[in-house]
Coordinates of N, CA and C in Angstrom, one line a residue:
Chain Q
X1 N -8.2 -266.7 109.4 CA -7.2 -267.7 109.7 C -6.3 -267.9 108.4
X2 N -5.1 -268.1 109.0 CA -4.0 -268.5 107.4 C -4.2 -270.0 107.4
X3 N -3.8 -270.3 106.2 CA -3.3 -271.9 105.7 C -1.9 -271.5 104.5
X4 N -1.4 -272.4 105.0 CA -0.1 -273.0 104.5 C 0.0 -273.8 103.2
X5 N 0.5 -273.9 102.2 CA 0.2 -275.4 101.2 C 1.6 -275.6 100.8
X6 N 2.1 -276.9 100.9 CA 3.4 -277.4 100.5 C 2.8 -278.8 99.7
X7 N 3.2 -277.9 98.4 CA 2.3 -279.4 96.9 C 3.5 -280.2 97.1
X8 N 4.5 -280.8 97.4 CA 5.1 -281.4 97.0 C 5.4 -282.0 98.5
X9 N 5.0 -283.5 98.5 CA 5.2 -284.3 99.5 C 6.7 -284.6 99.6
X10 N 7.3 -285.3 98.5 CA 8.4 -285.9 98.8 C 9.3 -285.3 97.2
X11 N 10.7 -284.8 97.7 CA 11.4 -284.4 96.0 C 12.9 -285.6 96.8
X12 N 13.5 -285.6 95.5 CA 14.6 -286.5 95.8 C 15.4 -286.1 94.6
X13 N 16.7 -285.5 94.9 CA 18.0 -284.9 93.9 C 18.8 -285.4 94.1
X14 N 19.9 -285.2 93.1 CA 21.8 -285.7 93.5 C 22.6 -284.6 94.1
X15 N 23.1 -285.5 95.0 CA 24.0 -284.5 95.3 C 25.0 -283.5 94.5
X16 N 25.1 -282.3 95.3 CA 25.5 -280.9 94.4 C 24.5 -280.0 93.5
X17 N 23.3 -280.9 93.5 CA 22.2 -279.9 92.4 C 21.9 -278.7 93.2
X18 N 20.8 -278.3 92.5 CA 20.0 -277.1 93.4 C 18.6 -277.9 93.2
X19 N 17.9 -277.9 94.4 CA 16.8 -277.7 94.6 C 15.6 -277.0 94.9
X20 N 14.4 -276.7 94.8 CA 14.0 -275.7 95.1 C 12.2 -276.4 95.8
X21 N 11.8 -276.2 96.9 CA 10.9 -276.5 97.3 C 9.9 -275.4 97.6
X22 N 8.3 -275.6 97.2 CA 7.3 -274.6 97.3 C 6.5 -274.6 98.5
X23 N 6.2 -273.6 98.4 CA 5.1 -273.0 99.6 C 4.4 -272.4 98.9
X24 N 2.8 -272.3 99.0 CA 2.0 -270.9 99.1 C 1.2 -271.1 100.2
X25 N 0.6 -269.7 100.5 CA -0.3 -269.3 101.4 C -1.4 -268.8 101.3
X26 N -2.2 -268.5 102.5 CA -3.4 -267.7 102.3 C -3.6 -267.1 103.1
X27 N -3.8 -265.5 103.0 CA -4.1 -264.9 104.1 C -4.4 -263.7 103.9
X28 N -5.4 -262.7 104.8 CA -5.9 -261.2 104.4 C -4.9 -260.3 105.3
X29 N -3.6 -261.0 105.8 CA -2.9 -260.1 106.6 C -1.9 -259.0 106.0
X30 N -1.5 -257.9 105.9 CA -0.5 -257.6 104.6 C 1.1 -257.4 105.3
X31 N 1.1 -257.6 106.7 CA 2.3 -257.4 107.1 C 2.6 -259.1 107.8
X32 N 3.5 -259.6 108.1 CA 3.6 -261.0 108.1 C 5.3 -261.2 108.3
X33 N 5.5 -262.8 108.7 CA 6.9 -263.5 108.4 C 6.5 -264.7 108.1
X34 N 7.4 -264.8 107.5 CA 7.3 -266.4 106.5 C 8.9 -266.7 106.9
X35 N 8.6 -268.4 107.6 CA 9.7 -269.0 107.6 C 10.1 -270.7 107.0
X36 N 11.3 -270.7 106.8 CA 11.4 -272.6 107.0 C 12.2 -272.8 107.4
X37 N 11.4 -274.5 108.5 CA 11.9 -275.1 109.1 C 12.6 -276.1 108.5
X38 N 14.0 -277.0 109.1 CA 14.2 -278.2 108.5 C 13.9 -279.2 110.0
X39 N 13.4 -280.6 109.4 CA 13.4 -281.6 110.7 C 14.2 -282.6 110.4
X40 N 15.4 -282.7 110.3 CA 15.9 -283.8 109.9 C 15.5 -285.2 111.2
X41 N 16.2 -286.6 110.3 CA 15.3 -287.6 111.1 C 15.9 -287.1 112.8
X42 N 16.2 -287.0 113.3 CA 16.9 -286.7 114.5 C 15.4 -285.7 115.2
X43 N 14.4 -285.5 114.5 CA 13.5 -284.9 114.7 C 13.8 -283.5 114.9
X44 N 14.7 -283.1 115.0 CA 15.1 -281.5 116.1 C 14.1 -280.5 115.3
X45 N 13.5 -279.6 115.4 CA 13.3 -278.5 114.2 C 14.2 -277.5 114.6
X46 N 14.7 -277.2 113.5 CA 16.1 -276.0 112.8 C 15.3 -274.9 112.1
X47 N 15.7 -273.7 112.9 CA 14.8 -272.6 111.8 C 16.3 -272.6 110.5
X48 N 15.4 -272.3 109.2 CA 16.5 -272.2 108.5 C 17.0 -270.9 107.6
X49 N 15.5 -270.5 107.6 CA 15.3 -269.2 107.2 C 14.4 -268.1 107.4
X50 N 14.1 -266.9 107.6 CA 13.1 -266.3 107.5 C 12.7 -265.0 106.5
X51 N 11.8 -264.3 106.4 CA 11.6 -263.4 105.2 C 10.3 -262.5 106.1
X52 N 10.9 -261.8 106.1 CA 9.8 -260.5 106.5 C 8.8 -259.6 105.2
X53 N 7.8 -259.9 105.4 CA 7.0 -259.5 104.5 C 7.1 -258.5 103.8
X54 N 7.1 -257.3 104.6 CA 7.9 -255.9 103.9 C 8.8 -255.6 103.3
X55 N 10.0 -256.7 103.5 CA 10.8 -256.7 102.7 C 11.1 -256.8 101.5
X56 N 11.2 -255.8 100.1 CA 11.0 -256.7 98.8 C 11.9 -257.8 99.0
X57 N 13.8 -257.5 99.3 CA 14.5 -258.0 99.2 C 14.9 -260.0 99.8
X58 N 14.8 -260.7 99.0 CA 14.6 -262.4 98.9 C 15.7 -262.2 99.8
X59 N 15.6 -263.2 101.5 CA 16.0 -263.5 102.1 C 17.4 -264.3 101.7
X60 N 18.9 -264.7 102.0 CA 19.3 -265.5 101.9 C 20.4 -266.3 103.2
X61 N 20.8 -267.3 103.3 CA 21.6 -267.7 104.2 C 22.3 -269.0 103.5
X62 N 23.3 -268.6 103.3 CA 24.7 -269.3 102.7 C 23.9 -269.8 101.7
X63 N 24.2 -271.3 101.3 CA 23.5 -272.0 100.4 C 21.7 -271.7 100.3
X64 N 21.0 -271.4 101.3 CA 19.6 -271.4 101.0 C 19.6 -269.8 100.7
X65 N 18.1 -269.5 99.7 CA 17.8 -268.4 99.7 C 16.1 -268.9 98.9
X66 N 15.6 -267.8 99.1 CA 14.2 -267.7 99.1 C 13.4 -267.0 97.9
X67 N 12.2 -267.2 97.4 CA 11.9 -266.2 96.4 C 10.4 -265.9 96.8
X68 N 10.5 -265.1 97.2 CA 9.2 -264.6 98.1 C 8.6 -263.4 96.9
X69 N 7.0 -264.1 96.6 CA 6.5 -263.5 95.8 C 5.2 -262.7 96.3
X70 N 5.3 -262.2 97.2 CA 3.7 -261.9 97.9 C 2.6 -261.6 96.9
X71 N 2.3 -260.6 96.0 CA 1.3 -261.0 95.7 C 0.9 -262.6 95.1
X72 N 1.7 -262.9 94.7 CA 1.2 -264.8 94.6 C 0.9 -265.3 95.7
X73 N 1.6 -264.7 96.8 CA 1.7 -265.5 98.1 C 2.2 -266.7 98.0
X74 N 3.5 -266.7 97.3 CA 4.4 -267.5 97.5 C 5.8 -267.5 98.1
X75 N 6.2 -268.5 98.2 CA 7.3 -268.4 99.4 C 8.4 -270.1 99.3
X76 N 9.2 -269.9 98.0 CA 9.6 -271.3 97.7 C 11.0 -271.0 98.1
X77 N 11.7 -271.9 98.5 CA 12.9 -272.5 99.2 C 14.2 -273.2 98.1
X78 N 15.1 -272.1 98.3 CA 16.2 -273.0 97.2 C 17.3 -273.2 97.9
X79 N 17.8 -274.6 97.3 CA 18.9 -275.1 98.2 C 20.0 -275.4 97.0
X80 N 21.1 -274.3 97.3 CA 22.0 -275.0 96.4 C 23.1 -275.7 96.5
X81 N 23.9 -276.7 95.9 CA 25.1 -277.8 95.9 C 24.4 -278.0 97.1
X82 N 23.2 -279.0 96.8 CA 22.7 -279.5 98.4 C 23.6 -281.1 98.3
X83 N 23.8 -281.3 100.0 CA 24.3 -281.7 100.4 C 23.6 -282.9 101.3
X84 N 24.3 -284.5 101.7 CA 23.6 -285.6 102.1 C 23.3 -284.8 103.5
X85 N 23.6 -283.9 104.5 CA 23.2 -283.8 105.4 C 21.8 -282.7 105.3
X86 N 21.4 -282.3 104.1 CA 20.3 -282.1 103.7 C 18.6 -282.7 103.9
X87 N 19.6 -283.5 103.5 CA 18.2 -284.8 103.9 C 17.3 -284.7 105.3
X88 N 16.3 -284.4 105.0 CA 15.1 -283.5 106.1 C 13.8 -283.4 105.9
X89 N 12.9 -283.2 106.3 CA 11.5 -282.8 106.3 C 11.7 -281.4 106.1
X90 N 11.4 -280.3 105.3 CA 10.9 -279.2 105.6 C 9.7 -278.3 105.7
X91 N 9.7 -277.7 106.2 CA 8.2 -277.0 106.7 C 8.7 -275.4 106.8
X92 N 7.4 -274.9 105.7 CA 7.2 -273.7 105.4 C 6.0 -273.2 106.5
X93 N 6.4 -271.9 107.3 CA 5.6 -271.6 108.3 C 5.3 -270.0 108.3
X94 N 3.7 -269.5 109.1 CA 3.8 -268.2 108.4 C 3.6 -267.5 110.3
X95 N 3.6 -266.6 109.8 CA 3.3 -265.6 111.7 C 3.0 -264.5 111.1
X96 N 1.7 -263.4 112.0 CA 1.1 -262.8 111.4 C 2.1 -261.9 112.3
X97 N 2.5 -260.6 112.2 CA 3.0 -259.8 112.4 C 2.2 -258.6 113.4
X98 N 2.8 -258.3 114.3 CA 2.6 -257.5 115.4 C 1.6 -258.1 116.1
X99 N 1.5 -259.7 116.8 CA 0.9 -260.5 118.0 C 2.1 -260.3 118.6
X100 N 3.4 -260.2 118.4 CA 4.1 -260.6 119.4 C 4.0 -262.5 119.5
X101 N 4.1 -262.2 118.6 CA 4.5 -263.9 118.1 C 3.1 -264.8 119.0
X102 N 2.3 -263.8 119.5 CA 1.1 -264.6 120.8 C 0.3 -265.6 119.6
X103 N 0.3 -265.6 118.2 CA -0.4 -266.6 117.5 C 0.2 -268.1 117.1
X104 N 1.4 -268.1 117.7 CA 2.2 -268.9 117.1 C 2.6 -268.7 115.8
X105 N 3.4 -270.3 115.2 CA 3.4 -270.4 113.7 C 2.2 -271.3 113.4
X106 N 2.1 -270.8 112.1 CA 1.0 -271.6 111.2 C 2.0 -272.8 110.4
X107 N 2.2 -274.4 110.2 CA 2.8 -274.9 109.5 C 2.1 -275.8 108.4
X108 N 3.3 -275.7 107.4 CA 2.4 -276.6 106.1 C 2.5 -277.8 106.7
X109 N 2.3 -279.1 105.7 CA 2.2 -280.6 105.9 C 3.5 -280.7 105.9
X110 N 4.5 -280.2 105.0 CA 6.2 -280.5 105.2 C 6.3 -281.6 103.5
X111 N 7.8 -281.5 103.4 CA 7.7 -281.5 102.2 C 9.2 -282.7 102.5
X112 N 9.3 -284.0 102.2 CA 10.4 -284.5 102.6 C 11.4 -284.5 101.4
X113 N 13.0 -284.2 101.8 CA 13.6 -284.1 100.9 C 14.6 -285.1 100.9
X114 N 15.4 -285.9 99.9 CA 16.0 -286.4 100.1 C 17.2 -286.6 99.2
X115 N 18.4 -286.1 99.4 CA 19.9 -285.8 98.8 C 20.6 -286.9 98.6
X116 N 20.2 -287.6 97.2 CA 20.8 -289.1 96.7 C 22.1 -289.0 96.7
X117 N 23.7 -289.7 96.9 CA 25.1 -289.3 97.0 C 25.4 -290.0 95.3
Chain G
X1 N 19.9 -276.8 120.7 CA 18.5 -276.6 121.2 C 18.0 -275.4 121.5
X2 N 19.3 -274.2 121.3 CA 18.9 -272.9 121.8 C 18.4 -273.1 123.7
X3 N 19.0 -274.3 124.4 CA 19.0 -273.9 125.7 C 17.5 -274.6 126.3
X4 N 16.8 -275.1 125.0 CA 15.8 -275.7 125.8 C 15.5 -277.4 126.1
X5 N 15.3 -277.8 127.2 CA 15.1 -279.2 127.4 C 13.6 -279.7 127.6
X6 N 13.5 -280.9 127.1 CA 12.0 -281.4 127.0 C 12.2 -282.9 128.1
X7 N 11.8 -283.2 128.7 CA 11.3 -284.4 129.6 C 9.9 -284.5 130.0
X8 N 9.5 -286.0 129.6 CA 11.1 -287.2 129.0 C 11.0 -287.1 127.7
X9 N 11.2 -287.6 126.9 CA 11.7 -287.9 125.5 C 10.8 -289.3 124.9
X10 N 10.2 -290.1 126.1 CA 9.2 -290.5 125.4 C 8.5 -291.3 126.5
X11 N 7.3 -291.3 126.1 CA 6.9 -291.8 127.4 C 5.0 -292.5 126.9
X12 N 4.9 -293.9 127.7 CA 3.7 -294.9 127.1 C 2.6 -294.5 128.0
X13 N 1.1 -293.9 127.6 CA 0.2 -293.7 129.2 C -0.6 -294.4 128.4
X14 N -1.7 -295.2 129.2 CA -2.9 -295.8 128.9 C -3.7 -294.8 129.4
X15 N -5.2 -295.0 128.8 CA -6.5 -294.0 128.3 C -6.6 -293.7 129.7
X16 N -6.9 -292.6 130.1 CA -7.4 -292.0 131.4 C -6.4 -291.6 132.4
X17 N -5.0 -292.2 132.2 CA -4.3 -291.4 133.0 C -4.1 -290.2 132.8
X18 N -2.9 -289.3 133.3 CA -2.4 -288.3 133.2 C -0.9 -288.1 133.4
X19 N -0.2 -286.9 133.1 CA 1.1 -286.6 133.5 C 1.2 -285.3 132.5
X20 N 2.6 -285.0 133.4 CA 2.7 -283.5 132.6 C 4.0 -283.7 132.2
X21 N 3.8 -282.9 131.0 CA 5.3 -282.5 130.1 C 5.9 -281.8 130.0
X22 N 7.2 -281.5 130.6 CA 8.0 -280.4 131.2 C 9.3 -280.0 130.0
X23 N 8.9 -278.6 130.4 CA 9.7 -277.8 129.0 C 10.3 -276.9 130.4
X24 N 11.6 -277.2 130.1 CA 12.2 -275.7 130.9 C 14.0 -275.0 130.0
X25 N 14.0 -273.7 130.7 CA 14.6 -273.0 129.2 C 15.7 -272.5 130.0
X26 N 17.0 -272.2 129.5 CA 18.1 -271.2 130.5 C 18.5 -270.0 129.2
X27 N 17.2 -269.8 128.7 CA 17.8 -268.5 128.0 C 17.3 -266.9 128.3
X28 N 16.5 -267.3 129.1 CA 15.2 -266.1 129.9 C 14.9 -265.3 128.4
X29 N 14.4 -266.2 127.7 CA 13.2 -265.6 126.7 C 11.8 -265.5 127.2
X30 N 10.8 -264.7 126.9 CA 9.4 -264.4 127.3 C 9.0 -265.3 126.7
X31 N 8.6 -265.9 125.2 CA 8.0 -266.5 124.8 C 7.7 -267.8 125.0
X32 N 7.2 -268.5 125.1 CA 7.3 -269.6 125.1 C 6.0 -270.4 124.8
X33 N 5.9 -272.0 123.9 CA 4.7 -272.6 123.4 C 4.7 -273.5 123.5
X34 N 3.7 -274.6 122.9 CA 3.5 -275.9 123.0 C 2.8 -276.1 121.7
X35 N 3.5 -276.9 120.9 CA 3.1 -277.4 119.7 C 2.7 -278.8 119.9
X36 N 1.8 -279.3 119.0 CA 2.3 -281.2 118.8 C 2.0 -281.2 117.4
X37 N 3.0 -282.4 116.9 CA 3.0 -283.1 115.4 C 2.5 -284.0 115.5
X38 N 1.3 -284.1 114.6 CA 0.5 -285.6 113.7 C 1.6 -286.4 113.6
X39 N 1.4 -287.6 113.1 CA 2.4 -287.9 112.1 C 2.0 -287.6 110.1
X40 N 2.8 -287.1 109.5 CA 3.0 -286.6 108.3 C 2.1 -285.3 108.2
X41 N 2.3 -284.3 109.7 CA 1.4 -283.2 109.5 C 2.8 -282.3 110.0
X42 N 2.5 -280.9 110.1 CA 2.7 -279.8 110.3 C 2.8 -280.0 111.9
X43 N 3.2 -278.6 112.5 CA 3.2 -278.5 113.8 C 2.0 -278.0 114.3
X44 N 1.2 -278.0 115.1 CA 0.0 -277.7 115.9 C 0.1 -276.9 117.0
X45 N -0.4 -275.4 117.0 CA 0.0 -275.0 118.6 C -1.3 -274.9 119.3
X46 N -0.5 -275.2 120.3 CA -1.3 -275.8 121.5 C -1.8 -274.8 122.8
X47 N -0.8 -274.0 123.7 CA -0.9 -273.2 124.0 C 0.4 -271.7 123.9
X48 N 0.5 -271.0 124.7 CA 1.8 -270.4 124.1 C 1.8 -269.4 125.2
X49 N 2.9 -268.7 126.1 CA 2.8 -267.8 126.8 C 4.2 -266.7 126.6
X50 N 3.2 -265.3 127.1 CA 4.2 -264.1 126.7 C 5.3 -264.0 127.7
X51 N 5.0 -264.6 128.9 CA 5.6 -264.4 129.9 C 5.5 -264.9 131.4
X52 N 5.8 -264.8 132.1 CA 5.8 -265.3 133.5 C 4.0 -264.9 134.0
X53 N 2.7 -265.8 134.4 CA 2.0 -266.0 134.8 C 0.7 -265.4 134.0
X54 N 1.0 -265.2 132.0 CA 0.5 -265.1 131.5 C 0.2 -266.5 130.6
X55 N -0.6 -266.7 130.2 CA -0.7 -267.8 129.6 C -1.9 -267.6 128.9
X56 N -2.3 -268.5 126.8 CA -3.1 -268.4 126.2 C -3.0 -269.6 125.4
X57 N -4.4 -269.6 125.4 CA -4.8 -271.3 123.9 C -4.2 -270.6 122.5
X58 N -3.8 -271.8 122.1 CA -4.0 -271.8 120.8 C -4.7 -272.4 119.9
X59 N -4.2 -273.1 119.0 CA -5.5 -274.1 117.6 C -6.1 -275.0 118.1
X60 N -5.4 -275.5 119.3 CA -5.8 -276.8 119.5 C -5.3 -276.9 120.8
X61 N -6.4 -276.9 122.0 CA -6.0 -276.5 124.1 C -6.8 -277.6 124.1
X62 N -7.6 -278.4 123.5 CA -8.4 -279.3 124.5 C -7.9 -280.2 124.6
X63 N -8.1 -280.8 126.0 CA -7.3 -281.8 126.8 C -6.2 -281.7 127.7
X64 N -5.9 -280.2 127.3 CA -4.5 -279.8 127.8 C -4.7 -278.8 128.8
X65 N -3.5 -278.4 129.6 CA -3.6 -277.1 130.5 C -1.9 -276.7 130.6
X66 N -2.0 -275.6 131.2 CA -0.6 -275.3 131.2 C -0.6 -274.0 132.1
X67 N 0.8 -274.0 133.1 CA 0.7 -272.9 133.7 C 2.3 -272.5 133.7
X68 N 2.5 -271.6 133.7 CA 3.9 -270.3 133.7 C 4.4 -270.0 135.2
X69 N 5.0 -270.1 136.3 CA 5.2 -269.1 137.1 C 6.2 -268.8 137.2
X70 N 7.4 -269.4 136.6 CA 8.5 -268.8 136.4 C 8.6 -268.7 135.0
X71 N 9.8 -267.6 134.3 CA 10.4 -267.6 132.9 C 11.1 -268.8 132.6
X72 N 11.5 -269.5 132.8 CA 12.1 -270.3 132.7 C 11.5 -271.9 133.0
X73 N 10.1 -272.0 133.0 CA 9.2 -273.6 133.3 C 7.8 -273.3 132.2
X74 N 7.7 -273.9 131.8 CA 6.0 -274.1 130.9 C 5.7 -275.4 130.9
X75 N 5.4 -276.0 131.4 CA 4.8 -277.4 131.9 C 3.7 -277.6 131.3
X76 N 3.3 -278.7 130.3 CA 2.4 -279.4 129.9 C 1.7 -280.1 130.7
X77 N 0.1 -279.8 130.9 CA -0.4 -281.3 131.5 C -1.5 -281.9 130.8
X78 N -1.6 -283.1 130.8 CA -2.6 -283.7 130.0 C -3.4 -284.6 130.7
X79 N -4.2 -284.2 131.0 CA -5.6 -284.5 131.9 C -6.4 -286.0 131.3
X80 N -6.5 -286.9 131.7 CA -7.1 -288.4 130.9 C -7.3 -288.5 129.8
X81 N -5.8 -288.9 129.6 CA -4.9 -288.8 128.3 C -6.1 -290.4 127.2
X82 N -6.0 -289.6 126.0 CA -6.7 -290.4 125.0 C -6.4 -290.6 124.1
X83 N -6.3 -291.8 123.3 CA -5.4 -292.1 121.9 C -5.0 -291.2 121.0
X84 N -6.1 -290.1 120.8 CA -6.2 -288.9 120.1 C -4.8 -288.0 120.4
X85 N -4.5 -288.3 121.5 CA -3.5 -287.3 121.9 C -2.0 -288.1 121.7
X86 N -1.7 -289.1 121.1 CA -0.7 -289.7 120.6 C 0.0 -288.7 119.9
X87 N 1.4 -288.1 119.7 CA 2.0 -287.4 118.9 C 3.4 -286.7 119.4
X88 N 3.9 -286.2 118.6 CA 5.3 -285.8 119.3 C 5.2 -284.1 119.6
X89 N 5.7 -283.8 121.3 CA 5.1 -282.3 121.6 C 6.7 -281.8 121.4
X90 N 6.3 -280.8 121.0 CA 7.6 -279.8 121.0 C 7.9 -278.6 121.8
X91 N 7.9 -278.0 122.4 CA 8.7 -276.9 123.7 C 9.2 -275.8 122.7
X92 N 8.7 -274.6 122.4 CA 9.5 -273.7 121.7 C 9.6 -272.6 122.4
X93 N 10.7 -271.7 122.1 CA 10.7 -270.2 123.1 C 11.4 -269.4 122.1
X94 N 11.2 -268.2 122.2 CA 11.5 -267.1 121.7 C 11.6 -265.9 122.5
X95 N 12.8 -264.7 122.0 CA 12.9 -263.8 122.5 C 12.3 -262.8 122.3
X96 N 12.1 -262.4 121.4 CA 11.5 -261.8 120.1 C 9.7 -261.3 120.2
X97 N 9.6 -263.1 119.9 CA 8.0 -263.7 119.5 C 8.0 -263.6 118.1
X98 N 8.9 -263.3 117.5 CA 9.5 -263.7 116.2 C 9.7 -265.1 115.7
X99 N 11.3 -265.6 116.2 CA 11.9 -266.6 115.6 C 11.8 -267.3 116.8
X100 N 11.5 -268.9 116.7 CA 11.8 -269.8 118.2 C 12.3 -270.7 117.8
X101 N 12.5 -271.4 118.4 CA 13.7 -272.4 118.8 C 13.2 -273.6 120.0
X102 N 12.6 -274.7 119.1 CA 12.3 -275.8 119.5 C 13.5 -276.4 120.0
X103 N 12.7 -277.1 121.3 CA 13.1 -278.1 122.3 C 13.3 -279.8 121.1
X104 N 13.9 -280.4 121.6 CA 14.3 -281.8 121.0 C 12.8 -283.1 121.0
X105 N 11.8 -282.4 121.7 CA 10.3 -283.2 122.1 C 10.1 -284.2 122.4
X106 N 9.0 -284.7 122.5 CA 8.6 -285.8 123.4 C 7.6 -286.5 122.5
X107 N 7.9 -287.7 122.7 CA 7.1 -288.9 121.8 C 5.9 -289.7 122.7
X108 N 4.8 -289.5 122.7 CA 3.9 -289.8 123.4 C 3.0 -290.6 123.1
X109 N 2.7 -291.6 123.3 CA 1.7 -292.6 122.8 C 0.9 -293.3 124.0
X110 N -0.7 -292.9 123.4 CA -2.0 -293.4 124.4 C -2.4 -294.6 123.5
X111 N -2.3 -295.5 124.8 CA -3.2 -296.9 124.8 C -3.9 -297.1 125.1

């Protein structure tokens, strides 16, 4: 079985910084996806990113991009010139590779963030 | 929402009743699950199906059941519902079995 760890419960920046939120994992699997979700209060979950394990190359999408370190089995989250609509729960999630997604996601405890104006 | 709807959105049962939680999708993805959130936890899956009259447990099926016959319906049911099972369920589907795309969910609380 995997486990998820997101050490940081709650971070709180100014707006325009960058911030950067952690993940590690655990797991004997070597092929995998690692993703994060955002929940803002509206509850919805928003995929926001993902990272295929195989890939050396760090995922990005506009302002977020990722620094995926597998042998550490890390998987931290950077958000740059973040923004008040930022403000969200995130959750770092992992999926073992070739179920056919039949395992689900695995999610951390979630990490809340919150983008001071 | 990626096309998916959750009803109802929130709903009060006392210990022992029942009712089911309806996830239906207009994107004819195969995948489709059932999560629920703690409060200040992660998501939990529940059950999850590859397809039309396939269906499988996940981390956490007890109390619960769930049946597939069309691509497009995965209905939750919760059998004498118990405080334990207070939490918010979420409806996700995928095309893939990759990436999914959670439903808006349902707020449930046993008395």
């Amino acid at each position: 079985a995997q486990t998820v760890t997101q050490s940081q419960p709650e971070m709180s920046v100014q707006e325009a910084e960058t911030v950067t939120l952690s993940c590690t994992y655990d797991t004997s699997e070597n092929n995998y996806y690692l993703f994060w979700y955002k929940q803002p209060p509206s509850r919805q979950m928003i995929l926001v990113i993902r990272q295929e394990a195989y890939k050396q190359q760090n995922a990005t999408e506009n302002r977020f991009s990722v620094n995926f370190q597998k042998a550490a089995k890390s998987f931290s989250l950077k958000i740059s010139d973040s923004q008040l609509g930022d403000t969200a729960m995130y959750f770092c999630a992992f999926m073992k590779h070739g179920g056919g997604g039949a395992d689900g996601l695995t999610f951390g405890k979630g990490t809340h963030l919150i983008i001071q104006p | 929402n990626a096309g998916v709807t959750q009803t109802p959105k929130f709903r009060i049962l006392k210990i022992g009743q029942s009712m089911t939680l309806q996830c239906a999708q207009d994107m004819n993805h195969n995948y489709m699950y059932w999560y629920r959130q703690d409060p200040g936890m992660g998501l939990k899956l529940i059950y999850y199906s590859v397809g039309a009259g396939i269906t499988d447990k996940g981390e956490v099926p007890n109390g619960y059941n769930v049946s597939r016959s069309t691509t497009e319906d995965f209905p939750l049911r919760l059998e004498l519902a118990a405080p334990s099972q207070t939490s918010v369920y979420f409806c996700a589907i995928g095309r893939t079995g990759v990436e999914q795309y959670f439903g808006p969910g349902t707020r449930l609380t046993v008395t």
